[in-house]
PDB file of C-alpha atoms in Angstrom:
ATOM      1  CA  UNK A   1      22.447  -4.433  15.772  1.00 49.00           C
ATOM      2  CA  UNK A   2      22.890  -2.412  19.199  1.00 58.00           C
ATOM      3  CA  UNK A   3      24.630   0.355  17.099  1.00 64.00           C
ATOM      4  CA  UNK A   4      21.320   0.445  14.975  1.00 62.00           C
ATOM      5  CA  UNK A   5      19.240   0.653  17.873  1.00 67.00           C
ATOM      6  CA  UNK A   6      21.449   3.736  18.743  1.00 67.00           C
ATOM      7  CA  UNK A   7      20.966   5.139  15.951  1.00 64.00           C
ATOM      8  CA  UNK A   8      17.476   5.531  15.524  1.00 63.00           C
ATOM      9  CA  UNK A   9      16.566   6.160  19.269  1.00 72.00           C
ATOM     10  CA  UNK A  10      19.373   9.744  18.280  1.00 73.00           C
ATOM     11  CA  UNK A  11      16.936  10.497  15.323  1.00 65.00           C
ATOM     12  CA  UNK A  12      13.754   9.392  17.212  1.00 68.00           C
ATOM     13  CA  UNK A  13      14.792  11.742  20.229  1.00 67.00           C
ATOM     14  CA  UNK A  14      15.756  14.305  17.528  1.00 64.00           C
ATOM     15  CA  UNK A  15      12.729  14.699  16.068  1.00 63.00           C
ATOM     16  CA  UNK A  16      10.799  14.992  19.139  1.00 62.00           C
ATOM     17  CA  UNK A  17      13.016  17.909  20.263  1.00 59.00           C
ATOM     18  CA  UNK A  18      12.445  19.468  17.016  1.00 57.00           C
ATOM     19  CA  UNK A  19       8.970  18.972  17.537  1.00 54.00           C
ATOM     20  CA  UNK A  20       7.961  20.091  20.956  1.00 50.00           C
ATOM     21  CA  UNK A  21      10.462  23.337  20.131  1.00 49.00           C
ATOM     22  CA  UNK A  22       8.887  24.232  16.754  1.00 49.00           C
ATOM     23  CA  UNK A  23       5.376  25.699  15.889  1.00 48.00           C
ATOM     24  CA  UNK A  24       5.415  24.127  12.264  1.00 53.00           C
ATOM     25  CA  UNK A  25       4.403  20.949  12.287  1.00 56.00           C
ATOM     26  CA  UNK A  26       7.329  17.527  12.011  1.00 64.00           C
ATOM     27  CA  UNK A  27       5.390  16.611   8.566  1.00 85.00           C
ATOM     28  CA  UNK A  28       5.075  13.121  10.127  1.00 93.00           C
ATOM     29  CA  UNK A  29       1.882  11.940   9.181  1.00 95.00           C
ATOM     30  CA  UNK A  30       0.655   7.763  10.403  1.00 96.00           C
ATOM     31  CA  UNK A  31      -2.589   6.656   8.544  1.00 96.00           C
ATOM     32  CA  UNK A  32      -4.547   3.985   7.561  1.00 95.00           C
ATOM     33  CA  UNK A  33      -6.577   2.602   4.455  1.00 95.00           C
ATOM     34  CA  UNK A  34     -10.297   2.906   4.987  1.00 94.00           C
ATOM     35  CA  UNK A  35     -10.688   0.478   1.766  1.00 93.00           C
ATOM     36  CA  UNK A  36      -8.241  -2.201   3.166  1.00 91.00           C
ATOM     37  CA  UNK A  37     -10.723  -2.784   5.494  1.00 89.00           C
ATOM     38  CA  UNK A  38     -13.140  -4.965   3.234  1.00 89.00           C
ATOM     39  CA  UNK A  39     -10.347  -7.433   3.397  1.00 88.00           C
ATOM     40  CA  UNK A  40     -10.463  -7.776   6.825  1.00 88.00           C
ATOM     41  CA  UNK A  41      -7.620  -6.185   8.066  1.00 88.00           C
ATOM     42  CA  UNK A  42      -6.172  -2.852   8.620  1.00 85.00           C
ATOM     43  CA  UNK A  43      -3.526  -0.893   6.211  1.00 92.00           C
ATOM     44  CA  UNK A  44      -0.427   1.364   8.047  1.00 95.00           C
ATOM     45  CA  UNK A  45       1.356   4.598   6.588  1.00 96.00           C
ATOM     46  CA  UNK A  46       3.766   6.706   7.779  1.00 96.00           C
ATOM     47  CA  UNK A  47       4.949   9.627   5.704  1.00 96.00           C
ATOM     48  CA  UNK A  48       7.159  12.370   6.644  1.00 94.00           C
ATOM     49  CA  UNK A  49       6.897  15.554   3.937  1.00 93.00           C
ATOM     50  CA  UNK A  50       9.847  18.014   3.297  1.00 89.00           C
ATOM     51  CA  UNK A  51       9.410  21.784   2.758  1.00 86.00           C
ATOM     52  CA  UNK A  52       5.351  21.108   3.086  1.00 86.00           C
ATOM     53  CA  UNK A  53       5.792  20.243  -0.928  1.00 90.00           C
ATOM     54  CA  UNK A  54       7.609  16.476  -1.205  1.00 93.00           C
ATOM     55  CA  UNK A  55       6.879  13.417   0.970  1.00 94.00           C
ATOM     56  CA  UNK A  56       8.169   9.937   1.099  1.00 95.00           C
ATOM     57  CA  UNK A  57       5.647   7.279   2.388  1.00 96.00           C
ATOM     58  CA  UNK A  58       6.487   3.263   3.632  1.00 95.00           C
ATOM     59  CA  UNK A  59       2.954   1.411   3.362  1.00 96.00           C
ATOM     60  CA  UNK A  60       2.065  -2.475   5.111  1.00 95.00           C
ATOM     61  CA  UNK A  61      -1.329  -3.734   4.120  1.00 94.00           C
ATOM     62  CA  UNK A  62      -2.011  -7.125   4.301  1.00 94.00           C
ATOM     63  CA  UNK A  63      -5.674  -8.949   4.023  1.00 93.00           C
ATOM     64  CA  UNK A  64      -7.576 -11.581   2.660  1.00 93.00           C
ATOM     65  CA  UNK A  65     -10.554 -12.026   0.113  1.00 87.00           C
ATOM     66  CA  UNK A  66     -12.967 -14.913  -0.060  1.00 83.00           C
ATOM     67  CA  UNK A  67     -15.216 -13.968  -3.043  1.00 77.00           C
ATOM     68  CA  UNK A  68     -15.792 -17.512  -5.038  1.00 70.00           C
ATOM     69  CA  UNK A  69     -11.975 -18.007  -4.639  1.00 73.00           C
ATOM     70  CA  UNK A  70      -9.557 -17.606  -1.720  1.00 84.00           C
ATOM     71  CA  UNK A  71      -7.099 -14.815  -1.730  1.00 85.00           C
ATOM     72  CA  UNK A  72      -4.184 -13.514   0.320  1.00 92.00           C
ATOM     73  CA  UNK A  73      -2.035 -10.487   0.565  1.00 94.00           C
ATOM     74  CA  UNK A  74       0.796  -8.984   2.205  1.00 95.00           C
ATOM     75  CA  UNK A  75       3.383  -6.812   1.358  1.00 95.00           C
ATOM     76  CA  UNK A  76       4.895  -3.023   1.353  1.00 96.00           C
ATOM     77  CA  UNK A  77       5.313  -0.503  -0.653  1.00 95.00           C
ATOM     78  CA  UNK A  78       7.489   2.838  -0.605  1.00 95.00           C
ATOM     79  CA  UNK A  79       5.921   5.982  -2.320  1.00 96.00           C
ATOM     80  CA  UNK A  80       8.078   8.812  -3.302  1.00 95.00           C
ATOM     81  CA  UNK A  81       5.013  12.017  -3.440  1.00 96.00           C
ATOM     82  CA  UNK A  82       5.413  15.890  -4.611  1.00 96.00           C
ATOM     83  CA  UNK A  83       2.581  17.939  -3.723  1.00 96.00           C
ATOM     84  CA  UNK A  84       0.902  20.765  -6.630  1.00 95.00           C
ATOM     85  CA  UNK A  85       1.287  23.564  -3.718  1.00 93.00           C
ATOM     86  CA  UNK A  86       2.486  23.942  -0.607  1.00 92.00           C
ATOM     87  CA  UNK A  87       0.554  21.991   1.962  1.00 90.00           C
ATOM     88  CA  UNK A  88      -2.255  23.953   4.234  1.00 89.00           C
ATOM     89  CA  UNK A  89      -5.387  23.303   6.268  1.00 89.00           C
ATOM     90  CA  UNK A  90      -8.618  23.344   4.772  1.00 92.00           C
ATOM     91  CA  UNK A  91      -7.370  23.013   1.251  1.00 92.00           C
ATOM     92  CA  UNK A  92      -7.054  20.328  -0.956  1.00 95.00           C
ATOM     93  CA  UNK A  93      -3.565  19.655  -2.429  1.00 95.00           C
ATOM     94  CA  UNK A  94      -2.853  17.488  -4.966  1.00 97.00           C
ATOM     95  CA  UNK A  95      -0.115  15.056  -5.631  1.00 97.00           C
ATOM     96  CA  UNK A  96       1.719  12.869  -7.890  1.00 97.00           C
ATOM     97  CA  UNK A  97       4.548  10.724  -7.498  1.00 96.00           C
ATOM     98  CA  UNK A  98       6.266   7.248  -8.243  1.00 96.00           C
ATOM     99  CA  UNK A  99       6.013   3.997  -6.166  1.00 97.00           C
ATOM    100  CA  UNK A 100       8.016   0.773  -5.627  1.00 96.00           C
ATOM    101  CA  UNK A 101       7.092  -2.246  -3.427  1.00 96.00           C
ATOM    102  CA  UNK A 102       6.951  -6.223  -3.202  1.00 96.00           C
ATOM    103  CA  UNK A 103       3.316  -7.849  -2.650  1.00 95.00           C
ATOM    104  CA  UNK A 104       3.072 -11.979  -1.480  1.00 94.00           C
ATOM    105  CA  UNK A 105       0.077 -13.368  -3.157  1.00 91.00           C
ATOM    106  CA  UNK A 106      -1.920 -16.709  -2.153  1.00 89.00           C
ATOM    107  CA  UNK A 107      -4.967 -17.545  -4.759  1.00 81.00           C
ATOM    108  CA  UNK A 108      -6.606 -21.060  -4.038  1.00 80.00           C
ATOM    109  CA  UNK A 109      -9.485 -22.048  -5.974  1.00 73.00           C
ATOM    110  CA  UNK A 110     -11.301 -25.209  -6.024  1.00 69.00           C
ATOM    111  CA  UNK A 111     -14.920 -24.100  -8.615  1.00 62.00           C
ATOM    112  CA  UNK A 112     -14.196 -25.600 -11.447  1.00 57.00           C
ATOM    113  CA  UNK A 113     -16.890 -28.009 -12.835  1.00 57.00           C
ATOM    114  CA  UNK A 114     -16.304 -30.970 -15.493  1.00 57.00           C
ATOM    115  CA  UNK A 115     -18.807 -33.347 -16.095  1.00 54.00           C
ATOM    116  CA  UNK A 116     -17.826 -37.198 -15.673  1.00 61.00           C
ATOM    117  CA  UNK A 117     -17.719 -37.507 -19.590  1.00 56.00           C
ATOM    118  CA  UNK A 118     -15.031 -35.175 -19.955  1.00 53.00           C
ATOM    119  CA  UNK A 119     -16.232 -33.239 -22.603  1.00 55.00           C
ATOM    120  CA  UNK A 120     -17.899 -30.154 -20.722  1.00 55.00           C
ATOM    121  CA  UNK A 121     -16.368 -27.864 -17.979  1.00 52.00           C
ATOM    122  CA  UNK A 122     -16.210 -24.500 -16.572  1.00 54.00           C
ATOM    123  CA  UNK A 123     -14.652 -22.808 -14.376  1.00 55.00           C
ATOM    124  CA  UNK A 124     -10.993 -23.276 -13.104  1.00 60.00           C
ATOM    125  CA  UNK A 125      -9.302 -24.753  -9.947  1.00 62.00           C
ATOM    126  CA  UNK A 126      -6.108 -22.793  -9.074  1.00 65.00           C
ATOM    127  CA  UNK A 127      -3.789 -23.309  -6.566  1.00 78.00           C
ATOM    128  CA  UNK A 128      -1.315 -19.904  -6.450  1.00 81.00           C
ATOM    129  CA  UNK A 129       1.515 -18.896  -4.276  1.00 88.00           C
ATOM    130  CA  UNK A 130       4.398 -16.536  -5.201  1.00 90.00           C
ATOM    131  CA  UNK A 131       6.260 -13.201  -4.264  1.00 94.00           C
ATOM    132  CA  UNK A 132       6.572 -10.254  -6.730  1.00 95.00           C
ATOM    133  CA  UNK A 133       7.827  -6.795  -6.649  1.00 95.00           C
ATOM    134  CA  UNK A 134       5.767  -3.825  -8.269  1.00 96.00           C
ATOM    135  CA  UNK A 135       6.587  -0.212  -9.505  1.00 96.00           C
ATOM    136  CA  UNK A 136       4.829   2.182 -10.612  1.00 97.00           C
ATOM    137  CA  UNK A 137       2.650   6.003 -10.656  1.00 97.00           C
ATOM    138  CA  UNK A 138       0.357   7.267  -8.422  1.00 96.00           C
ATOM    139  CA  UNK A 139      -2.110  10.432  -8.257  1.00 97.00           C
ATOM    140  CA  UNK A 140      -3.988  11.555  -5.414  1.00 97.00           C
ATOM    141  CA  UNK A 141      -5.398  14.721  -3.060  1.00 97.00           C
ATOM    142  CA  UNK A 142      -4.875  15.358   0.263  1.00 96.00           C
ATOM    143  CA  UNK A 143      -7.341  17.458   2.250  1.00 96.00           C
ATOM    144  CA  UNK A 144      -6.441  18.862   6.185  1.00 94.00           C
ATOM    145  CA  UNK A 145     -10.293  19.160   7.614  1.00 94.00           C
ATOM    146  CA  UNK A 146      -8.111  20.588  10.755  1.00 90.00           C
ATOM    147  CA  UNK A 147      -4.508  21.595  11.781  1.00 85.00           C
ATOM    148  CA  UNK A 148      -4.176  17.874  12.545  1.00 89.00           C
ATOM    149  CA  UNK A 149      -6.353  15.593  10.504  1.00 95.00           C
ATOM    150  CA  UNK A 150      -6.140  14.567   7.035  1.00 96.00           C
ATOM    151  CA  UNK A 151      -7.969  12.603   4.596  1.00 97.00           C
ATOM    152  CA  UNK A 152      -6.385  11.385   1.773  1.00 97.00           C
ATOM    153  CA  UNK A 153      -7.467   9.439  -1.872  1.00 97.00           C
ATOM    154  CA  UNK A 154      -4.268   7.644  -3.989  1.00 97.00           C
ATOM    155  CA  UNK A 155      -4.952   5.860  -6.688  1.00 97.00           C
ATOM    156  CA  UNK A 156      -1.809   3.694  -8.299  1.00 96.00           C
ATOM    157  CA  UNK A 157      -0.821   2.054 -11.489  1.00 97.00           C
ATOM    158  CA  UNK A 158       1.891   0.080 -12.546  1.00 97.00           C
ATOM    159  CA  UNK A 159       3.592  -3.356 -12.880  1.00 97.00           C
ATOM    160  CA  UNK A 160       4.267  -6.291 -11.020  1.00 95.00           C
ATOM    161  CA  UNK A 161       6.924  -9.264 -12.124  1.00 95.00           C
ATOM    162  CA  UNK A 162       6.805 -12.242  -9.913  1.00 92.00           C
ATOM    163  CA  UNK A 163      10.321 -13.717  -8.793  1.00 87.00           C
ATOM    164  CA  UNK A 164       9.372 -16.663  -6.812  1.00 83.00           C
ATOM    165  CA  UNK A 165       6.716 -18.880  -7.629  1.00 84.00           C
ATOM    166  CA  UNK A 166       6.513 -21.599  -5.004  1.00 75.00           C
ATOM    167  CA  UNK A 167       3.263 -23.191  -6.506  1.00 71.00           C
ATOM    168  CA  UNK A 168       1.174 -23.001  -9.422  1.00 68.00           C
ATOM    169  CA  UNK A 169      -1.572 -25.221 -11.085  1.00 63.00           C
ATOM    170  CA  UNK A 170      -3.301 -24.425 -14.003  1.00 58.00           C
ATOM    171  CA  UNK A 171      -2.458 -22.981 -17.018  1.00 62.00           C
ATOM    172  CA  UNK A 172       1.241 -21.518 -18.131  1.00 71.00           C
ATOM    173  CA  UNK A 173       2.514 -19.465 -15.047  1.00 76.00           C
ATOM    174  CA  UNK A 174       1.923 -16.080 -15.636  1.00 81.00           C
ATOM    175  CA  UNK A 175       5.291 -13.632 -16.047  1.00 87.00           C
ATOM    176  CA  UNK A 176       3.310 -10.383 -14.188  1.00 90.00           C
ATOM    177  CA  UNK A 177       0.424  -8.546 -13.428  1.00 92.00           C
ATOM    178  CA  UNK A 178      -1.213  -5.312 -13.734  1.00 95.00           C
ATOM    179  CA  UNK A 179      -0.778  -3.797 -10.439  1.00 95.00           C
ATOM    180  CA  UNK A 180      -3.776  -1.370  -9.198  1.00 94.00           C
ATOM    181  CA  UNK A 181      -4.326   0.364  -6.108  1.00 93.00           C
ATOM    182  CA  UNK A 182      -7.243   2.233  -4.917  1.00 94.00           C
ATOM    183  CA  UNK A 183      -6.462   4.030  -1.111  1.00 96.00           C
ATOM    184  CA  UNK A 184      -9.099   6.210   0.894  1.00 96.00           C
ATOM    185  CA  UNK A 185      -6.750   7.182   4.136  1.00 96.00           C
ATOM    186  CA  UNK A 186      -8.021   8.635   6.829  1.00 96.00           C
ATOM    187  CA  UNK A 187      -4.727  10.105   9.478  1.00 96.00           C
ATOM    188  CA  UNK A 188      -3.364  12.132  12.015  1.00 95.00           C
ATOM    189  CA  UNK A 189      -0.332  14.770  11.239  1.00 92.00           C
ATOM    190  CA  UNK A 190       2.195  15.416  13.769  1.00 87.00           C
TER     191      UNK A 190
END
């Protein structure tokens, strides 16, 4: 582990020399999910772009929905991006690329209603907890307001397949999901 640690403080420190002794920008960018935010808790970004036209993204969002059931999140995702054009302030710049990822999922709900007779109900009582990994596509634009600030709109969509189910009540287990993503990021570029 100490040999790790090595490591990265050599490319940390490298890219900080690079930095202070360039004009161009390092093409690190950290942001967060604006959206994210109705779940209670913040989203986290980093990407670093190549040549102003590629970028490679690692995203953590975790958070938690109570809406008539109760529903919790965590997990990452790695986005591989190439940009239209070359990347410049004050210009929007499209993007497409490809995106892989796990997400831990916790769905509880307790609505359902059956009358003492048995022969009327609605509604469903769930109890869900299992891990998946995802893939997928996403599109999105990127806009620099400034030399430094960016806004930024992703939208992603792709497949899940859960691999470890630790609970499930209800109906068959499901196999998958459709996986959907919807990201307004607001950052700072390095």
């Amino acid at each position: 582990m100490s040999q790790l640690k090595y490591v990265l403080t050599i490319f940390i420190a490298l890219i900080t020399i690079k930095t202070a002794s360039s004009q161009e920008p390092a093409g690190i960018s950290v942001k967060t999910n604006l959206l994210n935010l109705v779940a209670k808790r913040p989203s986290f970004s980093i990407e670093k772009t190549f040549a102003q036209k590629y970028g490679l993204e690692v995203s953590y969002s975790s958070g938690e929905l109570n809406w008539g059931r109760e529903y919790k999140y965590d997990g990452f995702l790695l986005r591989g991006k190439m940009y239209a054009n070359k990347i410049e302030s004050k210009e929007v710049t499209p993007f497409f690329g490809i995106y892989a990822g796990n997400l831990n999922k916790t769905i509880i709900s307790n609505n359902a209603y059956v009358h003492p007779t048995g022969f009327l109900s609605f509604g469903n009582n769930r109890n869900f907890k299992a891990n998946s990994i995802r893939s997928g596509i996403n599109l999105g634009f990127l806009y620099l307001p400034s030399k430094r600030f960016l806004l930024e709109t992703t939208t992603g969509i792709g497949y899940g397949k859960y691999f470890n189910m630790k609970t499930f009540e209800g109906r068959d287990a499901p196999k998958g999901y459709l996986d959907f993503q919807l990201w307004l990021s607001v950052g700072y570029r390095f």
